[in-house]
Structure formats: structure tokens, C-alpha cells
Amino acid sequence: MSDTENDASVAQGLPVDGGPLPGGAQPPAWEQRFRAPRVSLPDWAEDAPDRALFVSNATGTYELYAWDRTSGRQRQVTDRPNGTTDGVLAPDGEAIWWFADTDGDEFGVWMRQPFEGGADEPAAPGLEPSYPAGLAIGRDGTAVIGRSTDEEGTTVHVVRPGAEPVEIYRHRESAGVGDLSHDGTLIAIEHTEHGDAMHSALRVVRLDGSTVAELDDTEGGTKDLGLSVLGFAPVAGDHRLLVGHQRRGRWEPMIWDPVAGTLTDLAVDLPGDAGAEWYPDGSALLLQHSFEARSELWRYEPGAPAPARVETPAGTVSGATARPDGTVEFLWSSAAQPPAVRSTSGGVVLDPPGAKAPASVPVRDAWVEGPGGRVHALVQTPATGVGPFPTVFEIHGGPTWHDSDAFASGPAAWVDHGFAVVRVNYRGSTGYGRAWTDALKHRVGLIELEDIAAVRDWAITSGLADPARLVLAGGSWGGYLTLLGLGTQPDSWALGLAAVPVADYVTAYQDEMEALKAMDRTLLGGTPEEVPERFAASSPLTYVDAVRAPVYISAGVNDPRCPIRQVENYVDRLAARGAVHEVYRYDAGHGSLVVEERIKQVRLELDFALRHLGRTGA
């Protein structure tokens, strides 16, 4: 047993700190995947489309970059020890807004920097630090800023150039700024004033906060039907708002005119979930369709009988945008092939210099009958060898998220070391319809683990997985399910790897950011004082004394989502009975934006698994 940052012996003789290999040897392929230069899909300024903003790890830390597409010039905008990923371009392309927190704690203020470079300045003097809750910038420089704090709940402020911020909205429940109309007169706000943090209602207000129109599919919190803001029409004088809804059991778009009071249904008959954005001239919608762990793009013209396919390769489109010339740019990858920003005009749009990430192995689909219906899992196996393999069940976070046929360096590292990897889209996952996503309420954690157990049994009986070498692993909600699974299914798992987990649900609720408290009240049906039995049933701490497998935990000391105190409570209980465990604490928040830190964490997990399970054939 150990409880230090760096006391593990290191698998394969690699340095823990990520330094160079002896003799200048080439690092292994799994490390190369993490270090390979990556770029996000570039955002572009609405009125200056050749000015763009993207995120890259080119320096070894994920930071914001400005790109003048006319000259080809790129420059680094931010440079902070723990990285920066939240940034917005002003519509005229003259300024970049970026969010400055402290060491990954997600609590801070918006800063502003000229697009061509220059000194940073507070973008909204007079607003105290907060968690961000949306940002929209108008053509006249007016900004609408959403803020969230534990003391105030959610507030929305209008900040005009040279004027003091004016508060126009306040509520204890979570809310956020959705968008600002093209003419800067209307603000769309998503809110959960009805108390259901999983299903938002919409309100459109003027800049003085007065209400123009309301749209609430929850009917005051009595129905599990959510709405989302997808964006105002990008055309002068057009107040139509593109809205996501769940009225037919899945996410799909419709058009709401809050001024005219009309709703326009759209003939988008696609399974799974479909998000959308406007084409720049407002004539059509670009649909991003997600279904059964893959995604694709469609163009839809309102009034047309059906959407038309926008050709993309099989795999996952992580983001897409329509350009003024009608082409579509998209960020694509598959489990086997690393990501690239591509265009429907052909070729790669933004290709960072440096060595490319080595490919990995493709995924195959597994469909398993579970207690709540068919469960979809994605399976990767080593390129050589036959099963049964030592197998990592890599559980996704969220919980309202899903694993997809997309490139992921973490699972690829396990495959390189001779492990099979199984990723389960348990109840709560998106892309399988509203009923599947909403099914986890009240029996939080336990529902998901039933689905994971069904896939585990299939993996063993099919000959894929070695039942004596099964690893339960995940980060965030996946880390929570890992600790909960080790305690409630102690005979099922040989090892557990939990990153930034919920470990003690009651203490986590007390310490976490206010928006997550609202989500927990929705999931569990109340506060720890109101439904103590549900918090107890869903808390890993309740079952910690039943844990028999070795446990590795990593946690960020500045994490506002899964705070460190509740992790320490769990670790203290493990230590009190001499359970085999190791803990790694790092100086960041809910994950790290520093590449070498990510590599270090994966290396420590690999080492822990190989020491306790024995070496594989890799």
C-alpha cells in the first residue's frame, strides 16, 4: 500500500516524469499519440470569416491560437502553466475573449486580447470571479455574460462598451446564456427554474431583462422534456431561434420565432440525436447526427421533405461548421485513425506541423441484452494474439455522454500493452434516445453498473475477456462508477483505476460547484438531507469496506466537480483497513491540459495494472 505522488515502480523502465529515454530511443507509440500535435475545429468570426480561433497542444499544453486565414499567420494567444481552452471571437474578429481561471479550478473572469496581439485586459471590469455560464458578444461590442457562484446562483449581466455591468437575471437554480440575436436586441437564456437540471426551459429577453417569450416543454417541471438553444438566425432583421427539443423521444431541431410566437417543426426523421446550426446565409441548417456511437452530417432546407447527406468518412464528427462559401469544415476521427480538420471541398483544412499520431486498432460493436434493454459496447483488441485477454472496461464520464468510434489515446495505450478494451454506453448515455438517457434517475450509479455487468458477463462467455484479469476504470463519472462497482461487485473485478471520481457522495455534494449540486438534486430527487437513503445507496463510501481489488486513484487538488476532500475521505477508509491502494494527487482541476502530465498519469495506471495483474504478451 502507498499514498504518495511518485512511489510506484515504473513499468518498462520508463521515467515517471516523462523525460527523454536513455540513449535517445524513440518513445513508445502510446506516448507518441498523446504528444502528436492536435488542433480543434477552428471557430471563425461571423463578420470576418477569415479570422479564426482554435485550440492546440503544440507547446505541450493546450492553449488558444489565432489564425489569419488570408495571410496564413498563426500565433499563440494564451500561455498559462495549466492551459486554456475557453475562448470566443468577437463578431468583427477584432478581439478574442478567453476565460482565466486559477490552476484549473474553473473559477475566474473573462479576459480580452486584440486579435493581432497585445496586452490582455479584463473584459468586464466590475464583475467578480465566478464559474462561467455562457457568453454572447454583439456587433456593437455589447457582451452578455452568464455567471454562477455558490452564493448567488446564476446571474446574467449586460456589459456595454465603457459602461458598468448591469444585472438582468438572477436565480438560485442553474441557467446560462444561449445566444444573442444578430441585431443585438434579444437574448436567449436556458434555465432550470423548475428544478430539473437535466431538462432546460427557454426564455427570450430584451437587454433590459424584460421577457419577450417563454418556451417550457417541462410544463413547470412535470415532464422530462428538455430544450436547448442552438442559435439565432445569422441574418439582419431575422429573430428566428434554432432550438433543440425532445418531443419525439430524441434530440432534434425546430425553429422558434419568439417575436411572432410561432414554432416550425422540421422534417428531420433521423434516429438517435441531431443537433444543428445555421448556414451563414440562414437558408439551411447543418445537422450533426449522432446514432449508435457514430456521427454524420446532413444539410436541411426548411420546408424540404428530407435532409440531404453531407459526405463524411465513417467514424465520428466531433464538430462541424458551414462556411460562407457553402463548404463544410469538420473535425473527424475514428478509433483507428487520428483526428483531422477536413473540408467538403477536399483535403485537410488545418494541419499542425510535427509527427502524426500512430494509428490504433478499429472498434467492433457488441450488443448485449441487459436488464433495461440492449446495451451497446465498443470493443478493441490487440492486433496480435487471441483471447481471452486481460480486459479494461473503460467507463465514460458524463453521465449524459457516450463513447464513440473516435480516436482516443488512452484506450489505445491499453491495447498496445496487450489488453482488450471495452467501452459501455450504459443507461444515461446519449445517442440512444431520451428514455435511455433519463433511465438512471434515483438509482444513480446502480443502473449503470447493471448494464456494465451484463457486458462483463458477455465478454467472459464470448471468450474475449480473462475473468481473472478484469479492470474497471474511468474518469469523472466513470471514476465514480469504478469505485461504486468495486464495492457493490467486489467479486467481479481484479483491479480498479479511478480518475477524478465521486467517492463520497454526500461530501461531494457539499463541496462541488452549484450547477452540479442542482444536477445531483435532479438525479437523486433531493438533497442529502431530503433523501439520505438515495445518497447512501449511490455513494462508493457506503461500500468501501467490501472492496477487495487493488485500487488506484488520481485526483486534482483544485477540482470543483469532484472535490479533493471527498476523495480523501474514501482513501482514509481504505487506509484504515490496510486495503491495497495508491493515490496520485496533481496540481490542477478536473483533468489536465498538460500533455506530459496526461502521459504521466497513464504511465502510472499502466504500471499499477501490470504490477498487480502480471505482464501481458505485449
XYZ file of C-alpha atoms in Angstrom:
618
model
C 0.000 0.000 0.000
C 1.212 3.513 -0.752
C -0.166 7.045 -0.677
C 2.386 9.222 -2.416
C 2.726 11.013 -5.709
C 5.587 9.112 -7.260
C 6.487 5.995 -5.328
C 5.327 3.396 -7.849
C 7.945 1.372 -9.672
C 7.650 2.145 -13.344
C 6.587 -0.326 -15.974
C 9.088 -0.984 -18.759
C 11.770 1.195 -17.148
C 10.244 4.496 -18.287
C 10.934 7.689 -16.315
C 7.919 8.824 -14.297
C 8.469 12.492 -15.104
C 8.175 11.946 -18.849
C 11.829 12.805 -19.568
C 13.857 11.523 -22.523
C 14.592 7.832 -22.863
C 18.131 6.551 -22.310
C 20.242 6.801 -25.440
C 17.685 8.942 -27.230
C 15.434 5.994 -28.023
C 12.070 6.630 -29.638
C 9.246 6.737 -27.085
C 6.557 4.058 -27.419
C 3.646 4.556 -29.788
C 1.175 5.220 -26.977
C 3.192 8.235 -25.804
C 3.562 9.482 -29.368
C -0.230 9.572 -29.684
C -0.502 11.913 -26.710
C 2.334 14.147 -27.910
C 1.253 14.360 -31.544
C 0.125 17.894 -32.450
C -3.653 18.321 -32.292
C -5.962 21.151 -33.280
C -9.618 21.782 -32.578
C -12.155 22.755 -35.215
C -11.457 26.473 -35.813
C -14.184 28.942 -34.826
C -14.481 31.918 -37.164
C -15.711 35.463 -36.703
C -19.192 35.957 -38.200
C -18.361 39.264 -39.895
C -14.706 38.455 -40.578
C -14.721 34.772 -41.587
C -11.008 34.675 -42.400
C -10.190 35.295 -38.743
C -10.301 32.124 -36.686
C -9.574 30.790 -33.215
C -8.561 27.244 -32.332
C -7.038 25.157 -29.544
C -3.772 23.249 -29.940
C -1.284 21.304 -27.840
C 1.639 22.448 -29.995
C 3.656 23.664 -26.988
C 2.849 20.598 -24.900
C -0.035 22.395 -23.190
C -3.461 23.024 -24.702
C -3.742 26.751 -25.454
C -5.673 29.152 -27.699
C -4.306 30.203 -31.108
C -5.371 32.937 -33.541
C -5.292 32.202 -37.263
C -5.493 34.758 -40.072
C -6.603 32.566 -42.947
C -5.815 35.232 -45.535
C -2.130 35.566 -44.650
C -1.773 32.120 -43.078
C -0.310 33.662 -39.920
C -0.909 31.787 -36.678
C 0.025 32.970 -33.225
C -0.368 31.692 -29.699
C -2.910 33.749 -27.749
C -2.604 32.294 -24.240
C 0.318 30.824 -22.348
C -0.504 29.539 -18.869
C 1.011 26.694 -16.836
C -2.228 24.704 -16.702
C -3.506 25.586 -20.173
C -6.501 27.398 -21.649
C -9.325 26.117 -23.837
C -12.280 28.503 -23.388
C -12.234 31.328 -25.914
C -14.656 33.316 -28.105
C -14.057 35.583 -31.105
C -15.953 38.860 -31.324
C -18.188 39.012 -34.444
C -15.927 41.589 -36.120
C -12.849 39.473 -35.428
C -11.065 42.302 -33.670
C -10.892 40.764 -30.187
C -10.506 37.391 -28.522
C -12.204 36.738 -25.197
C -10.711 33.971 -23.056
C -11.551 32.638 -19.631
C -8.877 32.920 -16.942
C -9.278 30.559 -14.010
C -6.695 29.519 -11.395
C -4.886 26.206 -11.832
C -7.860 24.511 -13.463
C -10.443 25.398 -10.789
C -12.875 26.789 -13.455
C -13.468 29.888 -11.306
C -12.326 33.167 -12.823
C -13.007 36.097 -15.149
C -13.123 36.805 -18.875
C -10.074 38.483 -20.363
C -9.778 40.203 -23.748
C -6.890 40.437 -26.194
C -6.661 42.081 -29.654
C -6.743 39.545 -32.485
C -3.439 40.825 -33.861
C -1.826 40.548 -30.430
C -1.246 42.815 -27.482
C -1.850 43.059 -23.784
C -4.649 41.173 -22.063
C -7.193 43.231 -20.142
C -10.239 42.347 -18.035
C -13.126 42.114 -20.483
C -15.784 43.042 -17.948
C -14.334 45.153 -15.116
C -16.654 45.165 -12.161
C -17.695 41.515 -12.389
C -16.248 39.358 -9.629
C -14.803 35.902 -10.412
C -17.316 33.125 -10.981
C -17.905 29.887 -12.817
C -18.792 30.669 -16.452
C -22.427 30.307 -17.541
C -22.355 31.331 -21.171
C -21.104 34.294 -23.173
C -22.528 36.124 -26.199
C -20.914 39.133 -27.900
C -22.812 41.629 -30.062
C -21.748 43.546 -33.118
C -21.623 46.828 -31.212
C -19.299 45.333 -28.587
C -22.048 44.659 -26.045
C -21.478 41.396 -24.179
C -23.946 39.194 -22.326
C -22.152 37.276 -19.583
C -23.529 34.371 -17.584
C -22.048 33.730 -14.147
C -22.532 31.112 -11.459
C -21.426 31.187 -7.818
C -22.332 29.170 -4.769
C -23.623 32.300 -3.033
C -25.631 33.903 -5.849
C -26.723 31.013 -8.049
C -26.829 32.129 -11.678
C -26.707 35.759 -12.797
C -26.668 37.298 -16.265
C -25.114 40.699 -16.895
C -25.193 43.007 -19.912
C -21.895 44.822 -20.396
C -21.911 47.703 -22.880
C -18.602 49.214 -24.047
C -17.313 51.665 -21.455
C -20.240 51.082 -19.075
C -20.647 49.226 -15.795
C -22.163 45.709 -15.940
C -25.941 45.640 -15.486
C -27.560 42.558 -13.950
C -30.669 41.453 -15.867
C -31.240 37.944 -14.478
C -30.771 36.081 -11.195
C -31.959 32.701 -9.938
C -30.767 30.067 -7.476
C -31.160 27.254 -9.989
C -28.733 26.749 -12.852
C -29.095 28.733 -16.064
C -26.931 30.009 -18.896
C -26.666 32.448 -21.773
C -27.600 30.710 -25.011
C -27.193 33.349 -27.723
C -27.655 36.995 -28.736
C -29.690 37.885 -31.833
C -27.949 39.247 -34.932
C -29.189 42.797 -34.222
C -28.206 42.547 -30.551
C -31.704 43.152 -29.178
C -32.720 39.689 -27.921
C -31.027 37.286 -25.522
C -31.870 33.577 -25.334
C -31.442 32.051 -21.867
C -31.577 28.374 -20.920
C -32.824 27.923 -17.366
C -33.929 25.283 -14.874
C -36.040 27.422 -12.561
C -38.484 24.491 -12.376
C -35.821 22.468 -10.534
C -34.962 19.826 -13.155
C -31.320 20.371 -14.060
C -31.438 17.718 -16.808
C -34.207 19.440 -18.813
C -33.935 23.160 -19.503
C -36.647 25.640 -20.452
C -36.035 28.724 -22.594
C -36.713 32.418 -22.118
C -36.010 35.199 -24.608
C -35.482 38.599 -23.031
C -34.554 42.114 -24.126
C -31.323 43.717 -22.990
C -33.123 45.251 -20.017
C -34.185 41.776 -18.864
C -37.859 42.129 -19.789
C -39.388 38.956 -21.148
C -40.312 38.582 -24.823
C -41.388 34.917 -24.808
C -41.116 31.638 -22.881
C -40.863 28.036 -24.044
C -41.096 25.272 -21.427
C -41.600 21.679 -22.535
C -41.220 20.506 -18.918
C -44.535 22.247 -18.108
C -43.170 23.553 -14.847
C -41.003 20.533 -14.133
C -43.750 17.923 -14.550
C -42.390 16.397 -17.777
C -38.912 15.128 -18.647
C -38.610 17.117 -21.874
C -35.691 19.449 -22.405
C -34.932 22.347 -24.738
C -31.609 23.826 -25.820
C -30.517 26.984 -27.622
C -28.817 26.217 -30.940
C -28.567 29.795 -32.192
C -30.372 32.826 -33.607
C -30.583 33.161 -37.366
C -27.385 34.838 -38.656
C -29.257 37.372 -40.771
C -30.095 41.005 -40.060
C -33.716 41.518 -39.008
C -34.340 37.781 -38.529
C -35.294 36.836 -34.955
C -35.852 33.138 -35.556
C -34.163 30.935 -32.979
C -32.965 27.415 -33.721
C -33.943 25.211 -30.782
C -33.215 21.608 -29.822
C -36.154 19.621 -28.423
C -37.014 16.082 -27.245
C -40.694 15.901 -28.140
C -40.305 12.720 -30.185
C -38.034 10.922 -27.749
C -34.720 12.193 -29.109
C -32.878 15.467 -29.627
C -33.785 17.204 -32.881
C -34.131 20.819 -34.084
C -37.105 23.110 -34.625
C -37.409 26.837 -35.317
C -38.997 29.218 -32.826
C -39.817 32.825 -33.601
C -40.226 34.352 -30.132
C -41.433 37.680 -31.540
C -44.081 36.234 -33.843
C -44.896 33.453 -31.387
C -44.567 30.660 -33.964
C -42.966 27.214 -33.868
C -41.894 25.454 -37.062
C -41.489 21.692 -36.968
C -38.791 20.261 -39.233
C -38.876 17.056 -41.257
C -35.735 15.635 -39.701
C -36.574 11.964 -39.360
C -33.256 10.572 -38.141
C -32.714 8.027 -35.350
C -30.525 8.987 -32.417
C -29.855 12.654 -31.677
C -29.453 15.537 -34.115
C -28.001 18.930 -33.310
C -27.935 21.780 -35.806
C -26.504 25.161 -36.715
C -27.438 27.693 -39.377
C -25.671 28.048 -42.694
C -24.234 31.604 -42.715
C -26.936 32.983 -45.042
C -29.753 31.487 -42.961
C -31.074 29.447 -45.894
C -30.383 25.992 -44.482
C -29.325 24.033 -41.432
C -26.240 21.886 -40.945
C -27.305 18.822 -38.954
C -24.832 16.844 -36.864
C -26.436 13.445 -36.317
C -25.229 11.034 -33.620
C -26.504 7.461 -33.538
C -25.084 4.260 -32.043
C -21.587 5.674 -31.470
C -21.111 7.137 -34.953
C -21.976 10.512 -36.403
C -22.640 12.072 -39.773
C -23.628 15.401 -41.340
C -26.748 16.463 -43.233
C -27.939 19.660 -44.920
C -31.581 20.565 -44.405
C -33.511 23.395 -46.028
C -36.634 24.290 -44.007
C -39.676 23.130 -45.934
C -37.827 20.380 -47.751
C -39.219 16.829 -47.432
C -35.968 15.452 -46.021
C -32.342 16.390 -45.329
C -29.532 15.685 -47.812
C -26.411 13.817 -46.768
C -23.110 15.693 -46.468
C -20.481 13.071 -47.213
C -18.003 12.304 -44.431
C -15.982 9.155 -43.723
C -17.354 6.531 -41.341
C -16.429 7.391 -37.768
C -17.125 10.401 -35.578
C -17.546 14.062 -36.432
C -16.655 15.897 -33.221
C -17.594 19.320 -34.574
C -18.671 20.931 -37.832
C -19.324 24.383 -39.246
C -20.686 25.718 -42.529
C -18.554 28.398 -44.175
C -19.827 31.431 -46.146
C -18.933 29.747 -49.456
C -21.218 26.810 -48.618
C -18.469 24.321 -47.824
C -18.476 22.471 -44.522
C -15.438 22.049 -42.293
C -15.436 19.260 -39.729
C -13.231 17.575 -37.151
C -13.210 13.846 -37.894
C -11.589 10.745 -36.452
C -12.181 7.048 -35.898
C -10.890 4.681 -33.241
C -8.164 3.636 -35.678
C -7.325 6.982 -37.310
C -6.255 10.194 -35.511
C -8.300 13.395 -35.825
C -8.062 15.840 -38.693
C -9.899 19.038 -39.633
C -11.327 18.344 -43.085
C -13.464 20.174 -45.625
C -16.126 19.003 -48.034
C -14.086 20.803 -50.702
C -11.438 18.139 -50.183
C -8.290 17.925 -48.131
C -7.219 18.931 -44.645
C -8.047 22.469 -43.511
C -5.625 22.907 -40.629
C -2.636 20.588 -40.424
C -0.323 21.222 -37.461
C 3.387 20.618 -38.008
C 5.127 17.697 -36.387
C 4.935 13.922 -36.322
C 1.455 12.488 -36.701
C -0.117 10.212 -34.122
C 0.388 6.491 -34.799
C -2.798 4.713 -35.803
C -4.556 2.306 -33.460
C -6.925 -0.623 -33.996
C -10.558 -0.238 -35.081
C -13.526 -0.892 -32.811
C -16.179 -3.511 -33.291
C -19.698 -3.326 -31.944
C -21.187 -5.590 -29.313
C -24.891 -5.605 -28.483
C -25.770 -7.280 -25.209
C -29.172 -7.877 -23.649
C -29.301 -6.028 -20.334
C -31.939 -5.523 -17.643
C -33.115 -2.286 -19.261
C -32.767 -3.260 -22.918
C -29.965 -3.830 -25.407
C -26.648 -2.332 -24.295
C -24.175 -1.103 -26.891
C -20.459 -1.594 -26.270
C -17.375 -0.776 -28.333
C -14.581 -3.353 -28.285
C -10.920 -3.078 -29.236
C -8.473 -5.971 -29.115
C -4.710 -6.164 -29.674
C -3.582 -6.554 -33.268
C -1.884 -9.851 -32.400
C -2.796 -12.692 -30.077
C -6.075 -14.376 -29.281
C -8.368 -14.138 -26.284
C -9.185 -14.365 -23.590
C -7.346 -11.092 -22.969
C -6.830 -9.107 -19.811
C -9.559 -6.544 -20.324
C -10.084 -2.945 -19.304
C -13.658 -1.738 -19.001
C -13.083 1.953 -19.702
C -16.229 3.724 -18.443
C -17.099 7.134 -19.871
C -17.879 10.223 -17.829
C -20.912 12.427 -18.031
C -23.094 10.537 -17.271
C -25.023 12.150 -20.145
C -22.345 11.494 -22.736
C -21.331 8.493 -24.812
C -18.309 6.667 -26.127
C -17.989 6.679 -29.893
C -15.921 5.387 -32.770
C -13.419 8.191 -32.258
C -9.675 8.327 -31.706
C -8.716 8.080 -28.034
C -5.117 7.831 -26.878
C -5.980 6.284 -23.505
C -7.707 3.113 -24.747
C -5.083 2.793 -27.494
C -2.360 2.678 -24.813
C -4.034 -0.301 -23.139
C -4.378 -2.115 -26.469
C -0.651 -1.553 -27.113
C 0.061 -3.297 -23.808
C -1.911 -6.415 -24.699
C -5.263 -5.536 -23.143
C -8.673 -5.640 -24.744
C -10.707 -2.504 -24.101
C -14.485 -2.485 -23.701
C -16.419 0.798 -23.530
C -20.065 0.565 -22.480
C -22.779 3.076 -23.373
C -24.828 2.343 -20.269
C -28.240 3.824 -19.446
C -27.662 7.549 -19.068
C -25.643 7.702 -22.285
C -26.715 9.961 -25.137
C -27.392 8.963 -28.737
C -29.862 6.180 -27.933
C -32.985 8.210 -27.256
C -34.366 10.202 -24.349
C -35.698 7.194 -22.410
C -32.233 5.600 -22.325
C -30.601 8.829 -21.155
C -33.180 9.551 -18.448
C -33.332 5.999 -17.060
C -30.679 6.449 -14.372
C -32.673 8.773 -12.113
C -32.921 7.889 -8.399
C -30.964 4.592 -8.645
C -27.939 6.596 -9.682
C -24.808 4.542 -10.341
C -26.554 1.234 -9.707
C -28.462 1.357 -13.005
C -25.279 1.960 -14.992
C -23.458 -0.849 -13.209
C -26.215 -3.310 -14.120
C -25.534 -2.596 -17.790
C -21.775 -2.832 -17.306
C -22.235 -6.177 -15.520
C -24.268 -7.540 -18.431
C -21.494 -6.613 -20.876
C -18.892 -8.050 -18.496
C -20.697 -11.404 -18.479
C -20.868 -11.360 -22.276
C -17.154 -10.552 -22.543
C -16.298 -13.599 -20.440
C -18.680 -16.095 -22.066
C -17.707 -14.955 -25.566
C -14.048 -15.727 -24.862
C -12.944 -12.119 -25.163
C -12.040 -11.418 -21.523
C -9.985 -13.287 -18.927
C -12.267 -13.301 -15.849
C -9.242 -13.243 -13.534
C -7.817 -10.075 -15.094
C -10.691 -7.621 -15.431
C -10.023 -3.935 -14.809
C -12.774 -1.415 -14.043
C -11.566 2.069 -14.973
C -12.787 5.532 -15.792
C -12.596 9.239 -15.119
C -15.092 11.660 -13.584
C -18.464 9.839 -13.664
C -16.530 6.842 -14.972
C -14.250 7.101 -11.916
C -17.332 7.264 -9.706
C -18.763 4.117 -11.324
C -15.386 2.430 -10.888
C -15.331 2.956 -7.122
C -19.019 2.112 -6.787
C -18.536 -1.052 -8.853
C -15.544 -2.220 -6.815
C -17.702 -2.019 -3.683
C -21.006 -3.370 -4.994
C -19.499 -6.014 -7.319
C -16.360 -6.983 -5.378
C -16.088 -10.461 -6.938
C -16.276 -9.122 -10.494
C -13.142 -7.023 -10.767
C -9.451 -7.734 -10.279
C -8.391 -4.076 -10.264
C -9.810 -0.566 -10.189
C -8.465 2.677 -11.701
C -10.472 5.765 -10.776
C -9.560 9.249 -12.033
C -11.157 12.394 -10.539
C -14.031 10.345 -9.081
C -17.012 10.974 -6.868
C -16.044 8.821 -3.893
C -18.156 10.157 -1.012
C -21.404 11.448 -2.493
C -22.577 13.482 0.498
C -19.292 15.356 0.924
C -19.001 15.790 -2.839
C -22.421 17.458 -2.825
C -21.346 19.798 -0.037
C -18.159 20.913 -1.790
C -18.949 20.857 -5.525
C -19.887 23.798 -7.748
C -23.520 24.937 -7.530
C -24.514 23.747 -11.020
C -23.519 20.186 -10.110
C -25.478 20.372 -6.866
C -28.534 21.130 -8.987
C -27.772 18.128 -11.204
C -27.411 15.860 -8.172
C -30.738 17.054 -6.766
C -32.319 16.159 -10.097
C -30.661 12.754 -10.362
C -31.317 11.702 -6.774
C -34.587 13.522 -6.177
C -33.403 15.947 -3.493
C -30.573 16.940 -1.169
C -28.675 14.599 1.179
C -30.941 15.809 3.987
C -34.107 15.138 1.969
C -33.221 11.718 0.500
C -30.367 10.375 2.648
C -31.133 6.777 1.711
C -30.601 7.513 -2.010
C -27.303 9.284 -1.424
C -26.159 6.392 0.741
C -27.212 3.764 -1.800
C -25.350 5.597 -4.587
C -22.190 6.537 -2.672
C -18.985 4.499 -3.110
C -18.101 5.308 0.516
C -21.031 3.160 1.676
C -19.396 0.060 0.182
C -15.710 0.846 0.695
C -15.183 -1.893 3.269
C -16.294 -4.516 0.740
C -13.605 -3.526 -1.783
C -11.069 -6.317 -2.281
C -9.360 -5.359 -5.529
C -6.302 -3.099 -5.556
C -7.381 0.495 -6.193
C -5.522 3.310 -7.922
C -6.983 6.821 -7.590
C -5.836 10.062 -9.214
C -7.326 13.411 -8.242
C -6.853 17.098 -8.995
C -6.409 19.163 -5.853
C -8.274 22.127 -7.446
C -11.177 20.095 -8.837
C -14.557 21.900 -8.433
C -16.530 18.967 -9.873
C -15.188 16.058 -7.838
C -13.520 17.934 -4.957
C -10.500 16.558 -3.181
C -11.951 16.366 0.370
C -14.441 13.649 -0.517
C -11.676 11.648 -2.260
C -9.556 11.877 0.896
C -12.472 10.560 2.972
C -12.610 7.458 0.796
C -8.837 6.996 0.808
C -8.766 7.267 4.618
C -11.262 4.406 4.843
C -9.136 2.255 2.540
C -6.036 3.035 4.560
C -7.747 2.306 7.894
C -8.224 -1.339 6.978
C -4.953 -1.769 5.098
C -6.540 -2.129 1.666
C -4.162 -2.174 -1.278
C -4.325 1.240 -2.889
C -2.263 4.047 -4.344
C -3.155 7.701 -4.758
C -1.759 10.311 -7.116
C -2.639 13.943 -6.477
C -1.799 16.578 -9.083
C -1.980 20.366 -9.005
C -4.837 21.013 -11.438
C -8.592 20.697 -11.668
C -10.895 18.146 -13.302
C -8.180 16.722 -15.528
C -5.057 18.264 -17.002
C -4.360 20.243 -20.185
C -0.625 19.497 -19.968
C 0.434 16.671 -22.286
C 3.293 15.349 -20.154
C 1.013 15.288 -17.117
C -1.503 13.204 -19.052
C 1.244 10.808 -20.119
C 2.488 10.561 -16.553
C -0.975 9.637 -15.304
C -1.464 6.923 -17.936
C 2.019 5.575 -17.240
C 1.253 5.279 -13.529
C -2.034 3.494 -14.275
C -0.300 1.065 -16.639
C 2.380 0.365 -14.076
C -0.170 -0.261 -11.318
C -2.103 -2.696 -13.503
C 0.948 -4.577 -14.746
C 2.341 -4.976 -11.246
C -0.888 -6.360 -9.833
C -2.143 -8.382 -12.793
C 1.126 -9.607 -14.246
C 2.567 -8.807 -17.623
C 0.721 -9.476 -20.831
C 2.146 -10.653 -24.088
C 2.878 -7.066 -25.160
